[in-house]
PDB file of C-alpha atoms in Angstrom:
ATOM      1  CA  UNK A1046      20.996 134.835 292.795  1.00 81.00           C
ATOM      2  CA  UNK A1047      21.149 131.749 294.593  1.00 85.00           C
ATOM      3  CA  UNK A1048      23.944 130.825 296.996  1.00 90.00           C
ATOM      4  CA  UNK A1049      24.770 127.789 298.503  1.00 94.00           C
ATOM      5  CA  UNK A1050      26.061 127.099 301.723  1.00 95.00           C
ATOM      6  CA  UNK A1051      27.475 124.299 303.478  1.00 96.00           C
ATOM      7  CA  UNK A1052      29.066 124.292 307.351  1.00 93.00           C
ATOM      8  CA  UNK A1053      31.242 122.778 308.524  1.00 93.00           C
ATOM      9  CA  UNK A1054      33.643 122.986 305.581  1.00 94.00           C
ATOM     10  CA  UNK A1055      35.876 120.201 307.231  1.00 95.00           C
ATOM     11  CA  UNK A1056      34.520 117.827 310.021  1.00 95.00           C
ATOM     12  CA  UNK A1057      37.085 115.047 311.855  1.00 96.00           C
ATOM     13  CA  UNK A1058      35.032 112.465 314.190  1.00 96.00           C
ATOM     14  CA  UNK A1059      35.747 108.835 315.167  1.00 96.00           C
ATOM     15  CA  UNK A1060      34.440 106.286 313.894  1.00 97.00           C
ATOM     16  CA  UNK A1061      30.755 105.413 314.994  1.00 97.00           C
ATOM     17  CA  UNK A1062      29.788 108.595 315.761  1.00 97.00           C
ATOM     18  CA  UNK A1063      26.412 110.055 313.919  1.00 97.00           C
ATOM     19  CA  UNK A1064      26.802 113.575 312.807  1.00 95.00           C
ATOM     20  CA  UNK A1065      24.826 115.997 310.565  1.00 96.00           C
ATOM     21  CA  UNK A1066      26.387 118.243 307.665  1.00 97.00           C
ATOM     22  CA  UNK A1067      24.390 121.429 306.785  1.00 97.00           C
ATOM     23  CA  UNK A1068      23.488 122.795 303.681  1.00 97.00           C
ATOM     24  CA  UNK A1069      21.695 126.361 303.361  1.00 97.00           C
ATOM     25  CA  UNK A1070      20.432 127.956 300.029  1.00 96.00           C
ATOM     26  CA  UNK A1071      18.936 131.990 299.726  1.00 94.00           C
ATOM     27  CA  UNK A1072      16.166 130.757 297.156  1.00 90.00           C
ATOM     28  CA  UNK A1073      13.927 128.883 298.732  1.00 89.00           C
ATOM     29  CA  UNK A1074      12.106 128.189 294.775  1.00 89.00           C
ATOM     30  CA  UNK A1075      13.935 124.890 294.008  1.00 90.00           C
ATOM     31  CA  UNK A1076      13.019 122.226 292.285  1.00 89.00           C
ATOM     32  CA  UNK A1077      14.813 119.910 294.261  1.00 91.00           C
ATOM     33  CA  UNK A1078      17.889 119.422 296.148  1.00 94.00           C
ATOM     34  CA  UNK A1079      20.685 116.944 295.983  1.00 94.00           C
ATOM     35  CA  UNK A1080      23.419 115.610 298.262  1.00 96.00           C
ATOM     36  CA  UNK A1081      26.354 114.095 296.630  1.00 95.00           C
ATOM     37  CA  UNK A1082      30.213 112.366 297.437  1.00 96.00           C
ATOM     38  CA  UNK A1083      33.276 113.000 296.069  1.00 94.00           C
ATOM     39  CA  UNK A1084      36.279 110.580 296.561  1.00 92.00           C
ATOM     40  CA  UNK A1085      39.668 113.064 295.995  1.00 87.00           C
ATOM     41  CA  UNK A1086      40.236 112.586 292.149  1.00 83.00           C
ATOM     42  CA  UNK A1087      36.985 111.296 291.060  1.00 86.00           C
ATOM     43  CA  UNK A1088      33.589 112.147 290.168  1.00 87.00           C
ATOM     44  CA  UNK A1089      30.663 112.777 291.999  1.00 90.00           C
ATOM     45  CA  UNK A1090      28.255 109.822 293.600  1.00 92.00           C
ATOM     46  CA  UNK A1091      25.032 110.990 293.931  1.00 91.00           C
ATOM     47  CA  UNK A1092      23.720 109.611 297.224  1.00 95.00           C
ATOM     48  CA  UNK A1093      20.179 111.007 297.848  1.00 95.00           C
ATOM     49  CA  UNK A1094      17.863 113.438 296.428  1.00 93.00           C
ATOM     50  CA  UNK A1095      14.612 115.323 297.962  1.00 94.00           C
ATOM     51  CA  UNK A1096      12.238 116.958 295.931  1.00 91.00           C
ATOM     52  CA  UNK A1097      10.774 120.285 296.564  1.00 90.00           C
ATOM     53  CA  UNK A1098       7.500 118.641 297.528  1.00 91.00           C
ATOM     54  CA  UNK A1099       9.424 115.803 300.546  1.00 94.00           C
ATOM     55  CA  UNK A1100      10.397 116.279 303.481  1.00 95.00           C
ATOM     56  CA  UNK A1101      13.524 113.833 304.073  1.00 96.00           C
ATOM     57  CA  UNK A1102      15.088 111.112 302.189  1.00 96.00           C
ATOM     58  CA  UNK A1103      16.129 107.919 303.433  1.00 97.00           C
ATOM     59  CA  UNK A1104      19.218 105.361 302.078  1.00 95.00           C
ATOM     60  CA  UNK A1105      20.800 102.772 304.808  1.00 97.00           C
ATOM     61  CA  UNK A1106      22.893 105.007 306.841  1.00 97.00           C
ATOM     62  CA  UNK A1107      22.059 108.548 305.483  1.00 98.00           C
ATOM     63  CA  UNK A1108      19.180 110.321 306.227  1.00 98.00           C
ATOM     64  CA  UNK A1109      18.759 113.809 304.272  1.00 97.00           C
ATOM     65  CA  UNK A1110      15.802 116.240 305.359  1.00 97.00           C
ATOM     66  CA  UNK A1111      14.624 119.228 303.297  1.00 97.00           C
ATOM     67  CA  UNK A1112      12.768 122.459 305.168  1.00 96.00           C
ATOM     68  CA  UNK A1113      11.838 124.517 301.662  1.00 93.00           C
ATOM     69  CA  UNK A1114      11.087 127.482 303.528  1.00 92.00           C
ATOM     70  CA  UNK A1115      13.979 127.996 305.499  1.00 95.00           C
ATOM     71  CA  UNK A1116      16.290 127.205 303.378  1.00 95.00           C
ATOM     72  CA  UNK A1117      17.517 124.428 304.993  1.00 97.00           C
ATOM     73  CA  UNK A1118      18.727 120.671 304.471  1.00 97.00           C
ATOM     74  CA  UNK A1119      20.778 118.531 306.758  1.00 98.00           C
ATOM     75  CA  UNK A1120      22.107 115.378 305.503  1.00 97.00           C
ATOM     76  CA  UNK A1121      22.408 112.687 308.458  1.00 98.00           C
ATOM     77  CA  UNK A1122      25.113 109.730 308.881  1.00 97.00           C
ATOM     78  CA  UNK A1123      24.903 107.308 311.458  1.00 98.00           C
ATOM     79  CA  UNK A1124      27.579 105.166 312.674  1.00 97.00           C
ATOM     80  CA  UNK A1125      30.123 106.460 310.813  1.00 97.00           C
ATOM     81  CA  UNK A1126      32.602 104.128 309.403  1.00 97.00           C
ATOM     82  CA  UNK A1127      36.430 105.479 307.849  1.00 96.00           C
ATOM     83  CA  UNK A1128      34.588 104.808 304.263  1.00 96.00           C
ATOM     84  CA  UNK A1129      32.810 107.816 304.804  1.00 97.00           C
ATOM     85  CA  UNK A1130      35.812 110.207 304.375  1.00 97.00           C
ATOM     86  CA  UNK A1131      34.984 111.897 301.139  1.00 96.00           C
ATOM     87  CA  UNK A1132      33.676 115.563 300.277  1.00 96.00           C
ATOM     88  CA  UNK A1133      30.305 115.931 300.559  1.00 97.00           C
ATOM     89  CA  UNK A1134      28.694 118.265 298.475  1.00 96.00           C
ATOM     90  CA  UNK A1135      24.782 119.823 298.298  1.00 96.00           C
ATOM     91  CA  UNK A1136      23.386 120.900 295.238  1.00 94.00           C
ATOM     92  CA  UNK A1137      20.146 123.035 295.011  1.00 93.00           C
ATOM     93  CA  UNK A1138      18.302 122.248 291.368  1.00 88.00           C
ATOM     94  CA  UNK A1139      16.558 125.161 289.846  1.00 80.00           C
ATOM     95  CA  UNK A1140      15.958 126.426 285.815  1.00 70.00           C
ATOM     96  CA  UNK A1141      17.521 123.306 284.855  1.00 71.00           C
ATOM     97  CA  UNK A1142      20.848 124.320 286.494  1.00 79.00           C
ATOM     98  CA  UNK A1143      22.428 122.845 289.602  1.00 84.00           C
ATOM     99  CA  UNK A1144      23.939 125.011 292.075  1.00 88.00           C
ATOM    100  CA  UNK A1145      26.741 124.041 293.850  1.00 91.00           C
ATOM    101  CA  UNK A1146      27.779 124.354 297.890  1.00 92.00           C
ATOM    102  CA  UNK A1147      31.317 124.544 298.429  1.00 92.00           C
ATOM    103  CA  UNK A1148      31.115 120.649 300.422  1.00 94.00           C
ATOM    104  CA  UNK A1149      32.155 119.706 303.473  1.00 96.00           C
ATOM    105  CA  UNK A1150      35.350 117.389 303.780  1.00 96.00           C
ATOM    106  CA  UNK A1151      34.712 114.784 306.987  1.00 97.00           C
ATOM    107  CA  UNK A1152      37.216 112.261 307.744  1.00 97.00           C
ATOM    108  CA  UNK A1153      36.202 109.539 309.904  1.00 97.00           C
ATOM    109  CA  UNK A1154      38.961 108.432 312.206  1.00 95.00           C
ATOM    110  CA  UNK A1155      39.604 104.840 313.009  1.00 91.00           C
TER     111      UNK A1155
ATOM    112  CA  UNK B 137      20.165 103.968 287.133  1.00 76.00           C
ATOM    113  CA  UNK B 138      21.256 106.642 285.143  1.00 85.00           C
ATOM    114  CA  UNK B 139      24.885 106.057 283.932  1.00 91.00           C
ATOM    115  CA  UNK B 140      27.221 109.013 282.463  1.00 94.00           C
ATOM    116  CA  UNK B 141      30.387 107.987 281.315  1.00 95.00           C
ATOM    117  CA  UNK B 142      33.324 110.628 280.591  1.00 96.00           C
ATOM    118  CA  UNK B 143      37.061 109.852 278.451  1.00 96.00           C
ATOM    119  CA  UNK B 144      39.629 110.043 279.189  1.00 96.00           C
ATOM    120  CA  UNK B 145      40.329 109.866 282.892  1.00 94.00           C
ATOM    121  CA  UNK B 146      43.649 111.702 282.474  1.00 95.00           C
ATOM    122  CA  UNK B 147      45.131 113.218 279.975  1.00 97.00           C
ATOM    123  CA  UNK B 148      48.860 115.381 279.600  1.00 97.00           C
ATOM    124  CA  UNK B 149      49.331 117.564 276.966  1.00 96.00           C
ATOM    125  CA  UNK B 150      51.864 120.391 276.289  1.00 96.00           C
ATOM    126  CA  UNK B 151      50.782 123.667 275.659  1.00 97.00           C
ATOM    127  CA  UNK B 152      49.853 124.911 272.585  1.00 97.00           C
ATOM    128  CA  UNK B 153      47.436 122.051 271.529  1.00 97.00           C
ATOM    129  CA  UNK B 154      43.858 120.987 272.041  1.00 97.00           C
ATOM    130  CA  UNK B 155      42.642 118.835 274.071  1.00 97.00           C
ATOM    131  CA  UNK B 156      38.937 116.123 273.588  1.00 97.00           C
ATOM    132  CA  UNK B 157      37.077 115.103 276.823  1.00 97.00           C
ATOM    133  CA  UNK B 158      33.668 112.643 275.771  1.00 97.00           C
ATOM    134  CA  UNK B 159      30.661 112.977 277.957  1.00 96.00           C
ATOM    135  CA  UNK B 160      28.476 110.180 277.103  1.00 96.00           C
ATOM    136  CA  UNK B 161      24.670 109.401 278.581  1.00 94.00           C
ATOM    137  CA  UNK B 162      24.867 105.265 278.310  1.00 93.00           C
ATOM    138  CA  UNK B 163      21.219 104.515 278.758  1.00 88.00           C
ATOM    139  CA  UNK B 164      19.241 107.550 278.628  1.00 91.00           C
ATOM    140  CA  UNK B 165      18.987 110.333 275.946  1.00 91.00           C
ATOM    141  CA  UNK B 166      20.315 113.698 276.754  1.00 90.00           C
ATOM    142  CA  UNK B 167      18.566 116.902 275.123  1.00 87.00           C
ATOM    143  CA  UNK B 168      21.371 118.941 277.994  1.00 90.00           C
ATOM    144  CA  UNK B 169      24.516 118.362 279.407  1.00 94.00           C
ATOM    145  CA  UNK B 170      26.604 120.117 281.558  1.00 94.00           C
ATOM    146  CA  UNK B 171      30.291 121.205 281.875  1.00 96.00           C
ATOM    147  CA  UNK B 172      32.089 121.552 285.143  1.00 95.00           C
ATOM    148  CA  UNK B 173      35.369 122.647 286.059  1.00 95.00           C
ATOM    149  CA  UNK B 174      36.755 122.026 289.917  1.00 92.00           C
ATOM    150  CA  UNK B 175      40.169 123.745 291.351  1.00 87.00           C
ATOM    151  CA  UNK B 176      42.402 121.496 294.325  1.00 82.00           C
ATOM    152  CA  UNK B 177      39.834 121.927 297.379  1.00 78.00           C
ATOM    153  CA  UNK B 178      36.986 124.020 295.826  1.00 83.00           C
ATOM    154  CA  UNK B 179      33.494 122.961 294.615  1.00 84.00           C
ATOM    155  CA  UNK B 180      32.456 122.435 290.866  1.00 89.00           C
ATOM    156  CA  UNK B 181      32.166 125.576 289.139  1.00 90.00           C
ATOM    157  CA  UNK B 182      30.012 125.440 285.647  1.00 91.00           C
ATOM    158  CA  UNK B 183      31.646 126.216 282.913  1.00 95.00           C
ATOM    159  CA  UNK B 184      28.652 125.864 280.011  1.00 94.00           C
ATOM    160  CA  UNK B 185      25.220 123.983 279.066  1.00 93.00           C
ATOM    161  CA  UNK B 186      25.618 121.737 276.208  1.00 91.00           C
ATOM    162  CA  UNK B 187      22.560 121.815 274.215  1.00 88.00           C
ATOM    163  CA  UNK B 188      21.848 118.709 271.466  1.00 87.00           C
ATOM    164  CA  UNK B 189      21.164 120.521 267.923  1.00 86.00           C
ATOM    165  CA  UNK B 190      22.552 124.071 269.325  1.00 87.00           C
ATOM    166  CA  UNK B 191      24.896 125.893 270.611  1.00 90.00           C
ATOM    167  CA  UNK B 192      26.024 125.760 274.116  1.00 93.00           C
ATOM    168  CA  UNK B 193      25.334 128.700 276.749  1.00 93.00           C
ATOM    169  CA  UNK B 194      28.164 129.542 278.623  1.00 95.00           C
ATOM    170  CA  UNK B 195      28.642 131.138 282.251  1.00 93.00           C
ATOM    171  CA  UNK B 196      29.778 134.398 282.842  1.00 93.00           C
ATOM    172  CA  UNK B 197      33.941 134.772 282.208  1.00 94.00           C
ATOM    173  CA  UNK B 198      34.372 131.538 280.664  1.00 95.00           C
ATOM    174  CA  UNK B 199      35.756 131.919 277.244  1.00 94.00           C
ATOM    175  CA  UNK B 200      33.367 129.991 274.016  1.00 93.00           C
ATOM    176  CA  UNK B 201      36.414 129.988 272.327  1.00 95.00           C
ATOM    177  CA  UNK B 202      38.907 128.484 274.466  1.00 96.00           C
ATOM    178  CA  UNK B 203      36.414 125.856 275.545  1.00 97.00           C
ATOM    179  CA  UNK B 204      34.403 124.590 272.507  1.00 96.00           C
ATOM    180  CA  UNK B 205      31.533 122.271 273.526  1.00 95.00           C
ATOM    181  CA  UNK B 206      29.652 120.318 270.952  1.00 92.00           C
ATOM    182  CA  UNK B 207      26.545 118.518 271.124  1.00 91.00           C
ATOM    183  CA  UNK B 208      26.002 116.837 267.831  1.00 83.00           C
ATOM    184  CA  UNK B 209      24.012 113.894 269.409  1.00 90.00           C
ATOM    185  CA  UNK B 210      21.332 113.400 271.754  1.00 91.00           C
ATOM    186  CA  UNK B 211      23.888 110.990 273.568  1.00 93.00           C
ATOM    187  CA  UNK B 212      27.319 112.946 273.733  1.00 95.00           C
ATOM    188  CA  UNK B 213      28.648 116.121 273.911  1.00 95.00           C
ATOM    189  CA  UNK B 214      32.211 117.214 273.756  1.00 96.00           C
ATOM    190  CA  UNK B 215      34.251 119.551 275.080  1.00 97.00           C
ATOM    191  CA  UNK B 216      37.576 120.839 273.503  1.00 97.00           C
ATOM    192  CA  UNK B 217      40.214 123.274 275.593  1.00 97.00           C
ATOM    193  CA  UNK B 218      41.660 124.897 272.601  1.00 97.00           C
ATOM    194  CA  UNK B 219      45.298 125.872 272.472  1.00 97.00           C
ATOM    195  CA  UNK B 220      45.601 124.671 276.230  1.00 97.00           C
ATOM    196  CA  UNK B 221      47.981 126.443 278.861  1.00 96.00           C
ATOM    197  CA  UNK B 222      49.198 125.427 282.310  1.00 96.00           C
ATOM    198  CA  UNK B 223      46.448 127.529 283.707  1.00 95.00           C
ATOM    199  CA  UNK B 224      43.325 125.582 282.512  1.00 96.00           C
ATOM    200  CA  UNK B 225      44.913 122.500 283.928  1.00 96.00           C
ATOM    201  CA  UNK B 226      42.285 121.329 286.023  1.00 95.00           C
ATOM    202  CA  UNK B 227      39.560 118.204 286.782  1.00 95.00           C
ATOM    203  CA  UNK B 228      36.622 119.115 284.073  1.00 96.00           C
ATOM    204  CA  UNK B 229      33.313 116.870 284.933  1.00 95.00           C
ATOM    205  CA  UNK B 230      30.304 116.586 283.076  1.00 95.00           C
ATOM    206  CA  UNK B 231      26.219 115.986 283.690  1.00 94.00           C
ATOM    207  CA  UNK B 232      22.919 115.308 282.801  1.00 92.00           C
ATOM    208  CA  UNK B 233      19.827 114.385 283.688  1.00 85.00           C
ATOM    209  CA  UNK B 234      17.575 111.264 282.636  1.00 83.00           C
ATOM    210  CA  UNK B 235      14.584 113.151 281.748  1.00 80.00           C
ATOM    211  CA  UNK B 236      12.943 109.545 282.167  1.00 79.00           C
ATOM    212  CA  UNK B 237      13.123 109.591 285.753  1.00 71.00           C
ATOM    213  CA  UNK B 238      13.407 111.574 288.966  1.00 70.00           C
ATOM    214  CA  UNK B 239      17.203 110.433 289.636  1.00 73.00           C
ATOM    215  CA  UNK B 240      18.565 113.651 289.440  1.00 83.00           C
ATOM    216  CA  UNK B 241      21.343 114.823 287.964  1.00 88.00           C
ATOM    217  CA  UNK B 242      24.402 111.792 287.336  1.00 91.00           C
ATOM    218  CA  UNK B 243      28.233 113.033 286.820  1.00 92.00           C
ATOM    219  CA  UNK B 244      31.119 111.430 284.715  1.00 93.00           C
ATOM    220  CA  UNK B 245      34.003 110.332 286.249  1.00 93.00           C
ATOM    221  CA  UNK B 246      35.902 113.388 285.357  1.00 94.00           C
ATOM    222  CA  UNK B 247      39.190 113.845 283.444  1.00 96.00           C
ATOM    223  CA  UNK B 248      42.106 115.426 284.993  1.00 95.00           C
ATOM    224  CA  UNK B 249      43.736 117.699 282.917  1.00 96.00           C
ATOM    225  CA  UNK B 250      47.819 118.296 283.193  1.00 96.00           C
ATOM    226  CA  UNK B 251      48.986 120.676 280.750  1.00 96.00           C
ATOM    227  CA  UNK B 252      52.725 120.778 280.255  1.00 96.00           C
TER     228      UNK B 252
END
């Protein structure tokens, strides 16, 4: 069965600091994986997605990388800003069902 | 890209009656959609796969008749909370995936369910 795991579950750094969330997964057969953000009350944003077959994923400030075979995918912010407070969730994608890590919640200080 | 749109936002009801949330895929065509249900401070937990033309597969413990999903198009599914309780109060968000592209899944909005 696969499990998802994310560390830290809660993260507080000032602003302009670069920092790395973690995501782990058992079953290294995915199809892809997906980082999202969740404002409290809303939906989810997705903000970058690796497939099985990549190695990283780049969008302006976030950089997500993908090692298949450990199980491993770190998603990467640089020079955090307070707009970055939100939940950030990874999501492994496998038999057309998306698995869920519990997030981490980082609030940026100003 | 892809664009999901979920109604309402919020809804309050008082217990006792049933409750409509819309997913809709705007742009794309949806053969699957998915139901999600989050608690205060925990991740998304799926409830069910919404299948167009057939019926929906749900997860382990979650109850087909409390939560009646239908999928009568290839561009919405529904889900119903039947003869709602304060206990399945809760922020429900749905899913799909443009099978057009290599987006990923998109997510609703949510709705945030109060029952009274």
């Amino acid at each position: 069965k696969q499990e998802v795991t994310q560390i830290p579950a809660a993260l507080s750094v000032p602003e302009g600091e670069n920092l790395v969330l973690n995501c782990s997964f058992t079953d290294s057969a995915i199809y892809n994986l997906q980082w999202f953000r969740q404002d409290p009350g809303k939906g989810l944003t997705s903000l970058l997605l690796i497939q099985s077959s990549q190695r990283e994923q780049t969008s302006g400030r976030l950089n997500a990388s993908l090692d298949k075979s450990s199980g491993r995918s770190t998603l990467y912010i640089a020079a955090s800003q307070p707009g970055d407070s939100a939940t950030y969730l990874c999501a492994v994608d496998r038999d057309d069902k998306i698995i869920f890590g519990k997030g981490t919640r980082l609030h940026i200080l100003p | 890209g892809a664009v999901v749109s979920q109604h309402p936002s919020r809804v309050i009801c008082k217990s006792g009656t049933s409750v409509k949330i819309e997913c809709r895929s705007l742009d794309f065509q949806a053969t699957t959609m998915f139901w999600y249900r989050q608690f205060p401070k925990q991740s998304l937990m799926l409830m069910a796969t919404s299948n167009e033309g057939s019926k929906a597969t749900y997860e382990q413990g979650v109850e087909k008749d409390k939560f009646l999903i239908n999928h009568a198009s290839l561009t919405l599914s529904t889900l119903t909370v039947t003869s709602a309780h304060p206990e399945d109060s809760s922020f429900y968000i749905c899913s799909a995936r443009d099978p057009r592209g290599a987006d990923g899944y998109t997510f609703g909005s949510g709705t945030r369910l109060t029952v009274v």
